[in-house]
PDB file of C-alpha atoms and ligand atoms in Angstrom:
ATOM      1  CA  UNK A   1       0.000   0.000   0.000  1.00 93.00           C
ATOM      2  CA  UNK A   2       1.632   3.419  -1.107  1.00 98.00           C
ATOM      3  CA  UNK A   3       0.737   7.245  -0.414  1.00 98.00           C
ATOM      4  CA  UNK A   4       0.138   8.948  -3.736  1.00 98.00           C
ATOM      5  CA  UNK A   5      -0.525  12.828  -3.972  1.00 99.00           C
ATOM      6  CA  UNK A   6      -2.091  13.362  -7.314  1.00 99.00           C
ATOM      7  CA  UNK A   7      -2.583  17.233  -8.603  1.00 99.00           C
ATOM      8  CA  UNK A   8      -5.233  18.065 -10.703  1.00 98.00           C
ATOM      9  CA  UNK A   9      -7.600  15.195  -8.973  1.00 98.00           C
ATOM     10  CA  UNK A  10     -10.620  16.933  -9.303  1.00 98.00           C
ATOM     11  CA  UNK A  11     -10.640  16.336 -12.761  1.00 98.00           C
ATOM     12  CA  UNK A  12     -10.385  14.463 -15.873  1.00 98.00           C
ATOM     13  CA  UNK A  13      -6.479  12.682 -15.731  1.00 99.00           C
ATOM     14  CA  UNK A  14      -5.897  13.568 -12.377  1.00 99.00           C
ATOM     15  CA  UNK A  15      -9.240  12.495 -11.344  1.00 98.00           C
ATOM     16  CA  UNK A  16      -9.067   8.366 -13.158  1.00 99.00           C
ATOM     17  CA  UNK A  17      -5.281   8.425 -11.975  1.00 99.00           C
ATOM     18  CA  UNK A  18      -6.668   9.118  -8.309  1.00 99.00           C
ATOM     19  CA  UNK A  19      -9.673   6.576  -8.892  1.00 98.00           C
ATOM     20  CA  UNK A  20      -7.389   4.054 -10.200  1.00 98.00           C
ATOM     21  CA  UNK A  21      -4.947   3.953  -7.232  1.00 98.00           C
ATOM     22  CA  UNK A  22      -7.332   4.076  -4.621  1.00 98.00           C
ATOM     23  CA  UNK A  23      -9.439   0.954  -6.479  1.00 98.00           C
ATOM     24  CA  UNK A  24      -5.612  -0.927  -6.202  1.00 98.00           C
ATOM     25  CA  UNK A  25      -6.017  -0.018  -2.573  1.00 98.00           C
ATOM     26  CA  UNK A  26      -3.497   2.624  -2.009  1.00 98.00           C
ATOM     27  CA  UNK A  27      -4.047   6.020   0.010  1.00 98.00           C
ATOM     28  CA  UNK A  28      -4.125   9.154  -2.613  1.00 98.00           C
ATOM     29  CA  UNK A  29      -4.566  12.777  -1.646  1.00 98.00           C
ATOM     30  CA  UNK A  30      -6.026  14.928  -3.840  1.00 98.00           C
ATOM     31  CA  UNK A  31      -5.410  18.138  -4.552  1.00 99.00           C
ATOM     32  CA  UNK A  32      -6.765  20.814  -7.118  1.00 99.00           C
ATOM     33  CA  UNK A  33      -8.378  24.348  -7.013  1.00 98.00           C
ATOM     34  CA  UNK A  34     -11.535  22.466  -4.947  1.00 98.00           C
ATOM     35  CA  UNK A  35     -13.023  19.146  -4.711  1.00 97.00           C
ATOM     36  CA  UNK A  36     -10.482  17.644  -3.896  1.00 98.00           C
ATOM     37  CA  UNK A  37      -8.344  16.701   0.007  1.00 98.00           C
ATOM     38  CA  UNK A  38      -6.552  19.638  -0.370  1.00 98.00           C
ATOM     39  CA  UNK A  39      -7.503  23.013  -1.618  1.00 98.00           C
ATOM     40  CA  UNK A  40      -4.497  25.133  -3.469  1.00 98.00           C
ATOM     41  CA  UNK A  41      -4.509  27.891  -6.558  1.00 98.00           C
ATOM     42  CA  UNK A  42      -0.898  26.391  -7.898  1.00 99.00           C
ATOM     43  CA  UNK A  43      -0.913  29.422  -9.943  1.00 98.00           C
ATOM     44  CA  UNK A  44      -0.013  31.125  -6.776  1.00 98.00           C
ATOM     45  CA  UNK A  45       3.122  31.184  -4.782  1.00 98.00           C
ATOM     46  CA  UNK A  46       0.888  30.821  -1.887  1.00 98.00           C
ATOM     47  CA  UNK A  47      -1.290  28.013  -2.864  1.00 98.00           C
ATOM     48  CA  UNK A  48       2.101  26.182  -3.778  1.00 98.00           C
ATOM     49  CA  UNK A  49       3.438  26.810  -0.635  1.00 98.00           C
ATOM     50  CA  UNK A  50      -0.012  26.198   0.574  1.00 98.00           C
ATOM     51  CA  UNK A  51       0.262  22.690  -0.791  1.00 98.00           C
ATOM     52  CA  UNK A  52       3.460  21.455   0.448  1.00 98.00           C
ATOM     53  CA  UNK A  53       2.550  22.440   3.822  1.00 98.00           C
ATOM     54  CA  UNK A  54      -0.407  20.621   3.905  1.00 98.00           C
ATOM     55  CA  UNK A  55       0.544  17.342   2.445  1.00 98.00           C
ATOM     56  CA  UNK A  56       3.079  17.747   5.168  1.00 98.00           C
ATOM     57  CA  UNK A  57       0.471  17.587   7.773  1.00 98.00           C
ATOM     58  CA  UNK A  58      -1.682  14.927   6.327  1.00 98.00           C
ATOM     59  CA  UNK A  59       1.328  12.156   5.356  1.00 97.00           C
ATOM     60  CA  UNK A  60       4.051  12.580   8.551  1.00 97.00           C
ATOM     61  CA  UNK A  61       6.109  13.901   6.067  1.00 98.00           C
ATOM     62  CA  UNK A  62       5.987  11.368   4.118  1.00 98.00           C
ATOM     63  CA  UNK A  63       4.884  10.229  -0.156  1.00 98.00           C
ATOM     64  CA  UNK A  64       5.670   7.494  -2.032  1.00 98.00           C
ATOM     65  CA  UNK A  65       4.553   8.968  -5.088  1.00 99.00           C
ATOM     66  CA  UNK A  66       3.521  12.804  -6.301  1.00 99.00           C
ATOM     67  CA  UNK A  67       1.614  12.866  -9.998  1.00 99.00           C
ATOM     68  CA  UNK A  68       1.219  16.295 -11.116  1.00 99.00           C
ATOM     69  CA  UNK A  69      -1.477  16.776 -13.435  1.00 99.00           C
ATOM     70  CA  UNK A  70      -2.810  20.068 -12.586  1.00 98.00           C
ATOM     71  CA  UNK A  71      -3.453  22.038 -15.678  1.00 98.00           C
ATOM     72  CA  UNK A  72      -5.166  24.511 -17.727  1.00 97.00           C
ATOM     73  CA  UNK A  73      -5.518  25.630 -21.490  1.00 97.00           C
ATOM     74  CA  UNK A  74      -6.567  29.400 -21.233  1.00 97.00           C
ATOM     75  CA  UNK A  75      -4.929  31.261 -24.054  1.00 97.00           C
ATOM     76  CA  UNK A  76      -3.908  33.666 -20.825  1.00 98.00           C
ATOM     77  CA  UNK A  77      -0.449  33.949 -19.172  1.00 98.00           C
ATOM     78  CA  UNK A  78      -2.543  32.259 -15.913  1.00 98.00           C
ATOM     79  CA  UNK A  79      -1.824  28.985 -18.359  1.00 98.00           C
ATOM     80  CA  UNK A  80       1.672  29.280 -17.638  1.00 98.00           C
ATOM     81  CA  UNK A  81       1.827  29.976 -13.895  1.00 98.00           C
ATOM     82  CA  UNK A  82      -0.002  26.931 -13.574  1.00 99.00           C
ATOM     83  CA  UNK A  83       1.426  24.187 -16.429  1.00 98.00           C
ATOM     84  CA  UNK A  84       4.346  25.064 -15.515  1.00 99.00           C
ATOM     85  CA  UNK A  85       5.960  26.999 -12.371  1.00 99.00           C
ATOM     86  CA  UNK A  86       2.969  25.582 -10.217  1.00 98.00           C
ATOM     87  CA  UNK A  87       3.925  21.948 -11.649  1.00 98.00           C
ATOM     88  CA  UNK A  88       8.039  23.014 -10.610  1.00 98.00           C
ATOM     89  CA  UNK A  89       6.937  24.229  -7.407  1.00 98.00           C
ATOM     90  CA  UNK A  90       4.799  20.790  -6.417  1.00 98.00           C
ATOM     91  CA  UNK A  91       7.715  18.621  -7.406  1.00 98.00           C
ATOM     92  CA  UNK A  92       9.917  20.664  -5.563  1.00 98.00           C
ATOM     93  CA  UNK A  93       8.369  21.245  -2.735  1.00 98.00           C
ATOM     94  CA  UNK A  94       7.121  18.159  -2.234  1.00 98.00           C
ATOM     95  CA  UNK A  95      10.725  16.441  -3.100  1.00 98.00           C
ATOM     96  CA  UNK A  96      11.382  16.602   0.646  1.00 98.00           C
ATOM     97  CA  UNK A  97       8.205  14.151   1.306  1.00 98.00           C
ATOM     98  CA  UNK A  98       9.357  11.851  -1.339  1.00 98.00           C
ATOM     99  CA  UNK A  99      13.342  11.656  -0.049  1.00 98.00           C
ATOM    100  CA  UNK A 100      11.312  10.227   3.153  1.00 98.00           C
ATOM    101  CA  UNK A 101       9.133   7.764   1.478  1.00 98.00           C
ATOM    102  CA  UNK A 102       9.751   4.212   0.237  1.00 98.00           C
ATOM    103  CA  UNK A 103      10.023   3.256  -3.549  1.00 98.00           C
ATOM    104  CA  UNK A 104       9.851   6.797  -4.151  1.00 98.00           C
ATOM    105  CA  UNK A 105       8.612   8.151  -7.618  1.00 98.00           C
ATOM    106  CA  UNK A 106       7.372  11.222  -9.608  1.00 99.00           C
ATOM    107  CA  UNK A 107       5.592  12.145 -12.492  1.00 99.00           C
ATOM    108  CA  UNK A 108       4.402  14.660 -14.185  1.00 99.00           C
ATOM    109  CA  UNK A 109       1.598  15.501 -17.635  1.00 98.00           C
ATOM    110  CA  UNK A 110       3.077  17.416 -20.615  1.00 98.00           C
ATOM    111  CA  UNK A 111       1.358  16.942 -23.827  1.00 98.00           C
ATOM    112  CA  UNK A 112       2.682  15.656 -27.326  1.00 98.00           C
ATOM    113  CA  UNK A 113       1.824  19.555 -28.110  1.00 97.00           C
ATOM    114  CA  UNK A 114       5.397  19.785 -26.780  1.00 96.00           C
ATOM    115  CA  UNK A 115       7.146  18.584 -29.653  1.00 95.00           C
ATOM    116  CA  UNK A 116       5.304  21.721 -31.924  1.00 95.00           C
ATOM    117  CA  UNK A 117       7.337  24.715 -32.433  1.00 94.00           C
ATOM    118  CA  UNK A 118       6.506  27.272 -29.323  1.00 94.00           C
ATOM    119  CA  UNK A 119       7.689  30.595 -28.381  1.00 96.00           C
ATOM    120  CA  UNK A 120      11.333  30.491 -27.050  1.00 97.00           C
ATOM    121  CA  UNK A 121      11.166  33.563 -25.154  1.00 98.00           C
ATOM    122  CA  UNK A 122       8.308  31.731 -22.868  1.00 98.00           C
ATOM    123  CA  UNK A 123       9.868  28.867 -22.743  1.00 98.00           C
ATOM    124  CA  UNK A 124      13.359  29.979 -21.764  1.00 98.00           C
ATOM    125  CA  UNK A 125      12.371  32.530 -19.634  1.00 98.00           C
ATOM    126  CA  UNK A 126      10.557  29.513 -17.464  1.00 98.00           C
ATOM    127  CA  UNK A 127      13.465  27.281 -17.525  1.00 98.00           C
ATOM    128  CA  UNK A 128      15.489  30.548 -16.168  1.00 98.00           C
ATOM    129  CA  UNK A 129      13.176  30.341 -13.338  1.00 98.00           C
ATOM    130  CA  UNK A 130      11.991  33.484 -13.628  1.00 98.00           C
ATOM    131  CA  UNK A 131       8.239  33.846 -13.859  1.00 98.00           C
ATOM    132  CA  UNK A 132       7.398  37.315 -14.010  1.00 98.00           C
ATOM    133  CA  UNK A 133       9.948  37.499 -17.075  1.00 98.00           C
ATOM    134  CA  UNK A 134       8.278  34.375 -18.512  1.00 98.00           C
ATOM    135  CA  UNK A 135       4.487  35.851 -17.615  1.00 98.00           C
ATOM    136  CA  UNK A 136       5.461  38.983 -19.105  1.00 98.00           C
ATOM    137  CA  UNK A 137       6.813  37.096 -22.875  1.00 98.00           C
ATOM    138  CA  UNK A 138       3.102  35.257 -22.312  1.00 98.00           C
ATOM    139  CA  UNK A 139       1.253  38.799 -22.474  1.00 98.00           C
ATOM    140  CA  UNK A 140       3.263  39.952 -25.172  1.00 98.00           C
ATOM    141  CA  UNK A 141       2.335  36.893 -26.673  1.00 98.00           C
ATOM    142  CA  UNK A 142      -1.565  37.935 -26.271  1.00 98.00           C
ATOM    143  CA  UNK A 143      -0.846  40.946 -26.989  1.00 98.00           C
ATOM    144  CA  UNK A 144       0.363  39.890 -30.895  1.00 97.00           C
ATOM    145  CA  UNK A 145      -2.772  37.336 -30.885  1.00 98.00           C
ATOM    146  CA  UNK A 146      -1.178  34.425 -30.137  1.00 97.00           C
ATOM    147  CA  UNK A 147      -2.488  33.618 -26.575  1.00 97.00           C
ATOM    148  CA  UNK A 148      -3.344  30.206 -27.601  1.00 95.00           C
ATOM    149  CA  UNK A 149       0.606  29.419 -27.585  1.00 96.00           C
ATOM    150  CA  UNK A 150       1.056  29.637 -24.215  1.00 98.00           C
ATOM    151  CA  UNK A 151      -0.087  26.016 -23.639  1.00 98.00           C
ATOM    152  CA  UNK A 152       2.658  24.701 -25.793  1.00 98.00           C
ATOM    153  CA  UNK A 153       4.823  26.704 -24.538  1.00 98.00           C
ATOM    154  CA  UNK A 154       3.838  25.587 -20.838  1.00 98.00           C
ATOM    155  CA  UNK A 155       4.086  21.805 -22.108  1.00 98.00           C
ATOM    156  CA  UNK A 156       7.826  22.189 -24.219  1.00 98.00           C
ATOM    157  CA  UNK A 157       9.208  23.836 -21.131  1.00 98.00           C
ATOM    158  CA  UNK A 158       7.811  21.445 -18.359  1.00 98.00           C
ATOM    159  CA  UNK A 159       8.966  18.712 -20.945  1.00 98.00           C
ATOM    160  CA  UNK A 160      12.736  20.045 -20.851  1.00 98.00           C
ATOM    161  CA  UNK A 161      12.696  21.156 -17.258  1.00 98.00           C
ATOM    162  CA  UNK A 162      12.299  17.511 -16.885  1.00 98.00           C
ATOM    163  CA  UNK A 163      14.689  15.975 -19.019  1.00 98.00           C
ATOM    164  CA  UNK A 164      17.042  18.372 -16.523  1.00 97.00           C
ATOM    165  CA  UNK A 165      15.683  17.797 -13.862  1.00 98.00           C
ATOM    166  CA  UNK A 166      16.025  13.737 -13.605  1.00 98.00           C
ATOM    167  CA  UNK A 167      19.579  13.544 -13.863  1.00 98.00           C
ATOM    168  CA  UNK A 168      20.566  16.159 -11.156  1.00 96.00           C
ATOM    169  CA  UNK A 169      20.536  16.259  -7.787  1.00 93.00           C
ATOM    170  CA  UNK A 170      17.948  14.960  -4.820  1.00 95.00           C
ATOM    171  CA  UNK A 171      16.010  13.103  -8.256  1.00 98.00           C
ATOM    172  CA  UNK A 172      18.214  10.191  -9.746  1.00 98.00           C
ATOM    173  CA  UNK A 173      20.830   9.728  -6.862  1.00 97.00           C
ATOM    174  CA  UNK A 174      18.362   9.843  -4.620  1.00 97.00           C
ATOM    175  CA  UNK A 175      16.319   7.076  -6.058  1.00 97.00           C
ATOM    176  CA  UNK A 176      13.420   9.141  -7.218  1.00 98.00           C
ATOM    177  CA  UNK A 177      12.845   8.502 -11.007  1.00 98.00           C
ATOM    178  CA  UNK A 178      10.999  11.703 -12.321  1.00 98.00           C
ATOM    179  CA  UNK A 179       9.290  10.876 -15.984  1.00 98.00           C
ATOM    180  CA  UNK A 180       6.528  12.690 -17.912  1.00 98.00           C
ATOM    181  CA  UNK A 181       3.290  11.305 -19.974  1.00 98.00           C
ATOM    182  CA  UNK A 182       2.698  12.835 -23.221  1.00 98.00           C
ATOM    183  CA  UNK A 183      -0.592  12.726 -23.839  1.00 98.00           C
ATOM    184  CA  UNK A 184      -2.273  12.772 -27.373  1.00 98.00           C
ATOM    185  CA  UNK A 185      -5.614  14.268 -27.079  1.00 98.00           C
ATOM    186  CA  UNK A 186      -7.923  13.304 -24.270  1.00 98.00           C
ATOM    187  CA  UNK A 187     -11.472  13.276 -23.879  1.00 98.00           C
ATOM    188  CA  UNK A 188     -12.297  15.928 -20.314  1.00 98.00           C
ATOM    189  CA  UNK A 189     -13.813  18.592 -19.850  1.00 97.00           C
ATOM    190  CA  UNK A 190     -10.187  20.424 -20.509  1.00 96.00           C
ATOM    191  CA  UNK A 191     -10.969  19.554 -24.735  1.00 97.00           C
ATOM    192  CA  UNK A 192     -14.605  18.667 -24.507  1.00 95.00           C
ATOM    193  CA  UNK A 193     -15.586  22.015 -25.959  1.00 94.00           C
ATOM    194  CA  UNK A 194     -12.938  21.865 -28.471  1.00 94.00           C
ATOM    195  CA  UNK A 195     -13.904  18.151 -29.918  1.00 97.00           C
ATOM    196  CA  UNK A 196     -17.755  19.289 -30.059  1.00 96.00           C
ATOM    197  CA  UNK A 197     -16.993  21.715 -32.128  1.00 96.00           C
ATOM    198  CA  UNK A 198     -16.483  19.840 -35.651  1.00 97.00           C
ATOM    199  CA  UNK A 199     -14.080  23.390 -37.134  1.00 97.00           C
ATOM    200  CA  UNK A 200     -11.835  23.401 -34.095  1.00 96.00           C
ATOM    201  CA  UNK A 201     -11.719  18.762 -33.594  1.00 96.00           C
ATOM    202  CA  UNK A 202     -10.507  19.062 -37.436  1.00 97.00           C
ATOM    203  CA  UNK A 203      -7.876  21.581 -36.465  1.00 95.00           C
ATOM    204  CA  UNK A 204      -7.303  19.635 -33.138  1.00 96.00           C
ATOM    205  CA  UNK A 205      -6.615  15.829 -35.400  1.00 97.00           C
ATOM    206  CA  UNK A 206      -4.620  17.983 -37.742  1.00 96.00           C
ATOM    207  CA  UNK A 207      -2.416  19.338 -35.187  1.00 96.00           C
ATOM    208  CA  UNK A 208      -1.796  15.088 -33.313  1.00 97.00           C
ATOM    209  CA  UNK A 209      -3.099  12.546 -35.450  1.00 98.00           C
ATOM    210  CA  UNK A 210      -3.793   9.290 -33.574  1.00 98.00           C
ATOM    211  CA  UNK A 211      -3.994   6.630 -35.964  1.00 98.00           C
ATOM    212  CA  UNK A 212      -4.196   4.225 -33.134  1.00 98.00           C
ATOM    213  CA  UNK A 213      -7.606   4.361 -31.168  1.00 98.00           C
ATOM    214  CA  UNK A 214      -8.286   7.724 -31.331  1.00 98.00           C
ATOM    215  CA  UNK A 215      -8.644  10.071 -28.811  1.00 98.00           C
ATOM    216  CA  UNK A 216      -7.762   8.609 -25.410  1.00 98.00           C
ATOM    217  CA  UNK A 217     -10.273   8.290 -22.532  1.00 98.00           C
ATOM    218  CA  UNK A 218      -8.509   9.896 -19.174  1.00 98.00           C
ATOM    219  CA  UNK A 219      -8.745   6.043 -17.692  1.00 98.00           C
ATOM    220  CA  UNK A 220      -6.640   5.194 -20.945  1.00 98.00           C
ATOM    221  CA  UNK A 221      -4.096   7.547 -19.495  1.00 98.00           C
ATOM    222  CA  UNK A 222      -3.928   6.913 -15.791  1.00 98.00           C
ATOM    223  CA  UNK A 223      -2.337   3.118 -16.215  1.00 98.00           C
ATOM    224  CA  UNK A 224       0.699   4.828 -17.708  1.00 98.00           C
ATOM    225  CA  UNK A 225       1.245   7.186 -14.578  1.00 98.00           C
ATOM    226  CA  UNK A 226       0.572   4.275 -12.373  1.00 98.00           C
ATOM    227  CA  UNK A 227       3.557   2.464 -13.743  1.00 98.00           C
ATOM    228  CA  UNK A 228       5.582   5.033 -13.697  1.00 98.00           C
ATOM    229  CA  UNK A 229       5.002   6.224 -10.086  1.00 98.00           C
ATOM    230  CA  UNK A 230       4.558   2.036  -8.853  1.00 98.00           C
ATOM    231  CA  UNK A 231       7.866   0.749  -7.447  1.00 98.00           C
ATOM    232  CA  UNK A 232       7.761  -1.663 -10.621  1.00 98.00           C
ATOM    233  CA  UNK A 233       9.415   1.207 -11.778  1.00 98.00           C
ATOM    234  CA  UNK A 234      13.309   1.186 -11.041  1.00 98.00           C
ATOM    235  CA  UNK A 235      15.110   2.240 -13.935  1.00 98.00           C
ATOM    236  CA  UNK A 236      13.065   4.884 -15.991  1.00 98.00           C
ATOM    237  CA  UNK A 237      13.649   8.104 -15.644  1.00 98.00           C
ATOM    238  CA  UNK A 238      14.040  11.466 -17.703  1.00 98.00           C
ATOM    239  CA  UNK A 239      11.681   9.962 -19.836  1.00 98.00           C
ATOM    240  CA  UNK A 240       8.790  11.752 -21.648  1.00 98.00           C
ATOM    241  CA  UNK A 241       6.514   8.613 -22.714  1.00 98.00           C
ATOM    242  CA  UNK A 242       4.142   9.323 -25.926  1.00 98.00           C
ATOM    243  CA  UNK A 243       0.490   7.746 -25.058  1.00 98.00           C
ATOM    244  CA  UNK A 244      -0.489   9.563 -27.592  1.00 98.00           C
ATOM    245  CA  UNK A 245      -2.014   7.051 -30.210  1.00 98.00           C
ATOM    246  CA  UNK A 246       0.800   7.182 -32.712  1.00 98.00           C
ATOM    247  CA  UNK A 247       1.095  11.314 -32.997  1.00 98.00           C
ATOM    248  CA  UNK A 248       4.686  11.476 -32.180  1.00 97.00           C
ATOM    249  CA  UNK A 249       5.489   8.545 -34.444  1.00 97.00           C
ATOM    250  CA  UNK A 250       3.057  10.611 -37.162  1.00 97.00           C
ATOM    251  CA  UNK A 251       4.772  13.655 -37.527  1.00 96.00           C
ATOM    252  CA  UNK A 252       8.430  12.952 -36.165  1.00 95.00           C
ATOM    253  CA  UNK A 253       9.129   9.939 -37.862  1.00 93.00           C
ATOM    254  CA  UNK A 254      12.340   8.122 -37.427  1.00 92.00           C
ATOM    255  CA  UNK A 255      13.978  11.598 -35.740  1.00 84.00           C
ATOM    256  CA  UNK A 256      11.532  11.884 -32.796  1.00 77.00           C
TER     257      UNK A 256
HETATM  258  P1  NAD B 301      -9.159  18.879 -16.635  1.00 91.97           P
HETATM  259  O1  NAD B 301      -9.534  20.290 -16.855  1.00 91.97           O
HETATM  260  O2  NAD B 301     -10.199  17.831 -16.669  1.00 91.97           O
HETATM  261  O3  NAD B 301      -8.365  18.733 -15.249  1.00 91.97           O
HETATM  262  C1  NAD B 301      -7.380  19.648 -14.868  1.00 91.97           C
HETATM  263  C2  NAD B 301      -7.493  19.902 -13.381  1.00 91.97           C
HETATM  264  O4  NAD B 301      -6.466  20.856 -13.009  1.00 91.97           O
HETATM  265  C3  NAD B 301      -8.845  20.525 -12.988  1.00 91.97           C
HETATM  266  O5  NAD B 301      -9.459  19.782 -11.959  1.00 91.97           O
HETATM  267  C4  NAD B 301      -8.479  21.922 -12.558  1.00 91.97           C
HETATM  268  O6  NAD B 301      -9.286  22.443 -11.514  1.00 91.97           O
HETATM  269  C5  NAD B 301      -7.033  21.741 -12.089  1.00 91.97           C
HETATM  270  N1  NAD B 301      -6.392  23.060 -12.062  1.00 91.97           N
HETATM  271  C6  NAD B 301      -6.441  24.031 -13.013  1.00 91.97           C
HETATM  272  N2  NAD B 301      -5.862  25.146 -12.573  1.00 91.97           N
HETATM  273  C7  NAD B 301      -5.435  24.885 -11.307  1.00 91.97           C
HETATM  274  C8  NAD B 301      -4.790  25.675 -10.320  1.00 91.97           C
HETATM  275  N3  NAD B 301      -4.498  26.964 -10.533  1.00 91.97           N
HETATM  276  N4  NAD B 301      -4.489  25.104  -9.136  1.00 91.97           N
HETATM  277  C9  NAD B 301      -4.834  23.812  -8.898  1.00 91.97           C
HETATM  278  N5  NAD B 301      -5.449  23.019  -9.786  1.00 91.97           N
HETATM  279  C10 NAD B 301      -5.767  23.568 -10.974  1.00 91.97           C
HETATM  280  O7  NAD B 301      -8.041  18.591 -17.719  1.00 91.97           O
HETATM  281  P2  NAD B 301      -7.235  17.265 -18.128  1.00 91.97           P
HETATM  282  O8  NAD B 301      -7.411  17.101 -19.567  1.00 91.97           O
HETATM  283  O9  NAD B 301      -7.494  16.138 -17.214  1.00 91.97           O
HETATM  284  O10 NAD B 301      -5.747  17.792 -17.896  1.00 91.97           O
HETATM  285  C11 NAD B 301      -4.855  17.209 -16.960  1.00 91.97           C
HETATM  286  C12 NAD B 301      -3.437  17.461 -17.436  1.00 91.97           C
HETATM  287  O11 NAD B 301      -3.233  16.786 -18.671  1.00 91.97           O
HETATM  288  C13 NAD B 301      -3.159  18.940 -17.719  1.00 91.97           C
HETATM  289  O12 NAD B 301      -1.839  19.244 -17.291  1.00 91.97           O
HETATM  290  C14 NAD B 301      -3.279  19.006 -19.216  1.00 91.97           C
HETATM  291  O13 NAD B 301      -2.559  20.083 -19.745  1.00 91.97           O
HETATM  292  C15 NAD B 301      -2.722  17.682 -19.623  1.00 91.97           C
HETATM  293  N6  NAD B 301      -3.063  17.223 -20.960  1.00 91.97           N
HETATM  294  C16 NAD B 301      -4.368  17.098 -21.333  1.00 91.97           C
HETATM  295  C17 NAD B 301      -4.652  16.667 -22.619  1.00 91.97           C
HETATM  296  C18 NAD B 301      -6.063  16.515 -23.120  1.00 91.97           C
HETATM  297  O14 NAD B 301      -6.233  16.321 -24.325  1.00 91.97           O
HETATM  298  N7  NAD B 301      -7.057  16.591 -22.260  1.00 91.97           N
HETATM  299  C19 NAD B 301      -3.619  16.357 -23.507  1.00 91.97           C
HETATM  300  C20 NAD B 301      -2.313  16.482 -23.095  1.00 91.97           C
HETATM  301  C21 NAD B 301      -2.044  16.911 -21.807  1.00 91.97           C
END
């Protein structure tokens, strides 16, 4: 029986990832805006401190597991606070928890967005660490029109902040592997007005075609993060794993 803290659990991912490990009998607190164990705006320095300290209180100190899939897809710089310095800030902060735990494991949502083109001044700006510098290239990106960018931008930098992250220290020689799901498009109420739409689904398909099974169910997803995070898993890590119905394969070919 392991303690999982799953972001995001309110909803769609987060939500069957949550369902999933408690129905294999293991202890998960939630946490996401409301609805969920614990309350915390991760767009906020205070909810993500907010959220540390209270998984503190609730585990001893202790988590076997953290999946962060808290996430939005506002074409609004809030997109970015949350995909990916309030993502940071959870693994971060709750690193401590994890060091404590047993079998130890973390990981995180990006999207197979990520491998798109995206703005580089967002995205290095965020893997600088310095948000109101990234926030402000994310308004300037509204600004020109191009608000909807932020969420690939969010998605390529969580997706290298990982890749960096893995390999230093506290994650790999301390026996935490870190890895990332990429998911193809997902039915949840994140896309559901997109895919009812029959303009925008064309330009959605167009954008990651999934030749295999179509668009994934979130309880398609939540298997993959429960590998990742089970203590099955002892020598992934860095990884950013494509359950994305063949998208990746699609449109990078033999170079992805
Ligand atoms: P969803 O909207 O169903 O769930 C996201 C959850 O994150 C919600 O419960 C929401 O309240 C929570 N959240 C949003 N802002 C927050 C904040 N400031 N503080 C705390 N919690 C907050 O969406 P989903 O599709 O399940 O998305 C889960 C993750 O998967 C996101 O990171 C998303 O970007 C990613 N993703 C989704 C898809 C897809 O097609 N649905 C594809 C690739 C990646």
């Amino acid at each position: 029986r392991r303690t999982y803290l799953v972001t995001g659990a309110a909803s769609g991912i987060g939500r069957a990832t949550a369902a999933r490990l408690r129905d294999g009998g293991h202890t998960v607190i939630g946490a996401d805006l409301k609805g969920a164990d614990i309350s915390a705006d991760l767009a906020t320095p205070a909810g993500r401190t907010g959220l540390v300290q209270r998984a503190d209180e609730l585990t001893g100190g202790r988590l076997d597991a953290v999946i962060a899939c808290a996430g939005l897809a506002h074409p609004d710089p809030v997109t970015l606070r949350v995909n990916y310095f309030g993502m940071v800030a959870s693994l971060e902060g709750l690193r401590p928890l994890l060091a404590a735990g047993t079998d130890p494991r973390a990981a995180l949502v990006s999207s197979a967005i990520a491998i798109h083109p995206s703005d580089p001044a967002i995205v290095d700006a965020a893997l600088a660490g310095d948000e109101a510098a990234a926030v402000a290239a994310a308004q300037a990106a509204v600004d020109r029109g191009e608000g909807h960018t932020i969420y690939g931008a969010s998605k390529q930098a969580i997706a290298r902040w990982l890749r960096r992250t893995a390999v230093t220290e506290g994650w790999a020689n301390a026996g935490i592997p870190l890895n990332a799901v990429a998911p193809g498009t997902v039915v949840t109420p994140m896309t559901a007005p997109l895919l009812d739409d029959a303009a925008t689904r064309e330009v959605v398909d167009a954008s990651l075609p999934m030749p295999l099974n179509g668009h994934a169910r979130p309880e398609q997803i939540a298997p993959v993060l429960a590998w990742l995070t089970s203590a099955d898993n002892t020598h992934v890590t860095g990884q950013i794993l494509f359950a994305d119905g063949g998208a990746d394969a699609t449109l990078r070919g033999e170079t992805g």
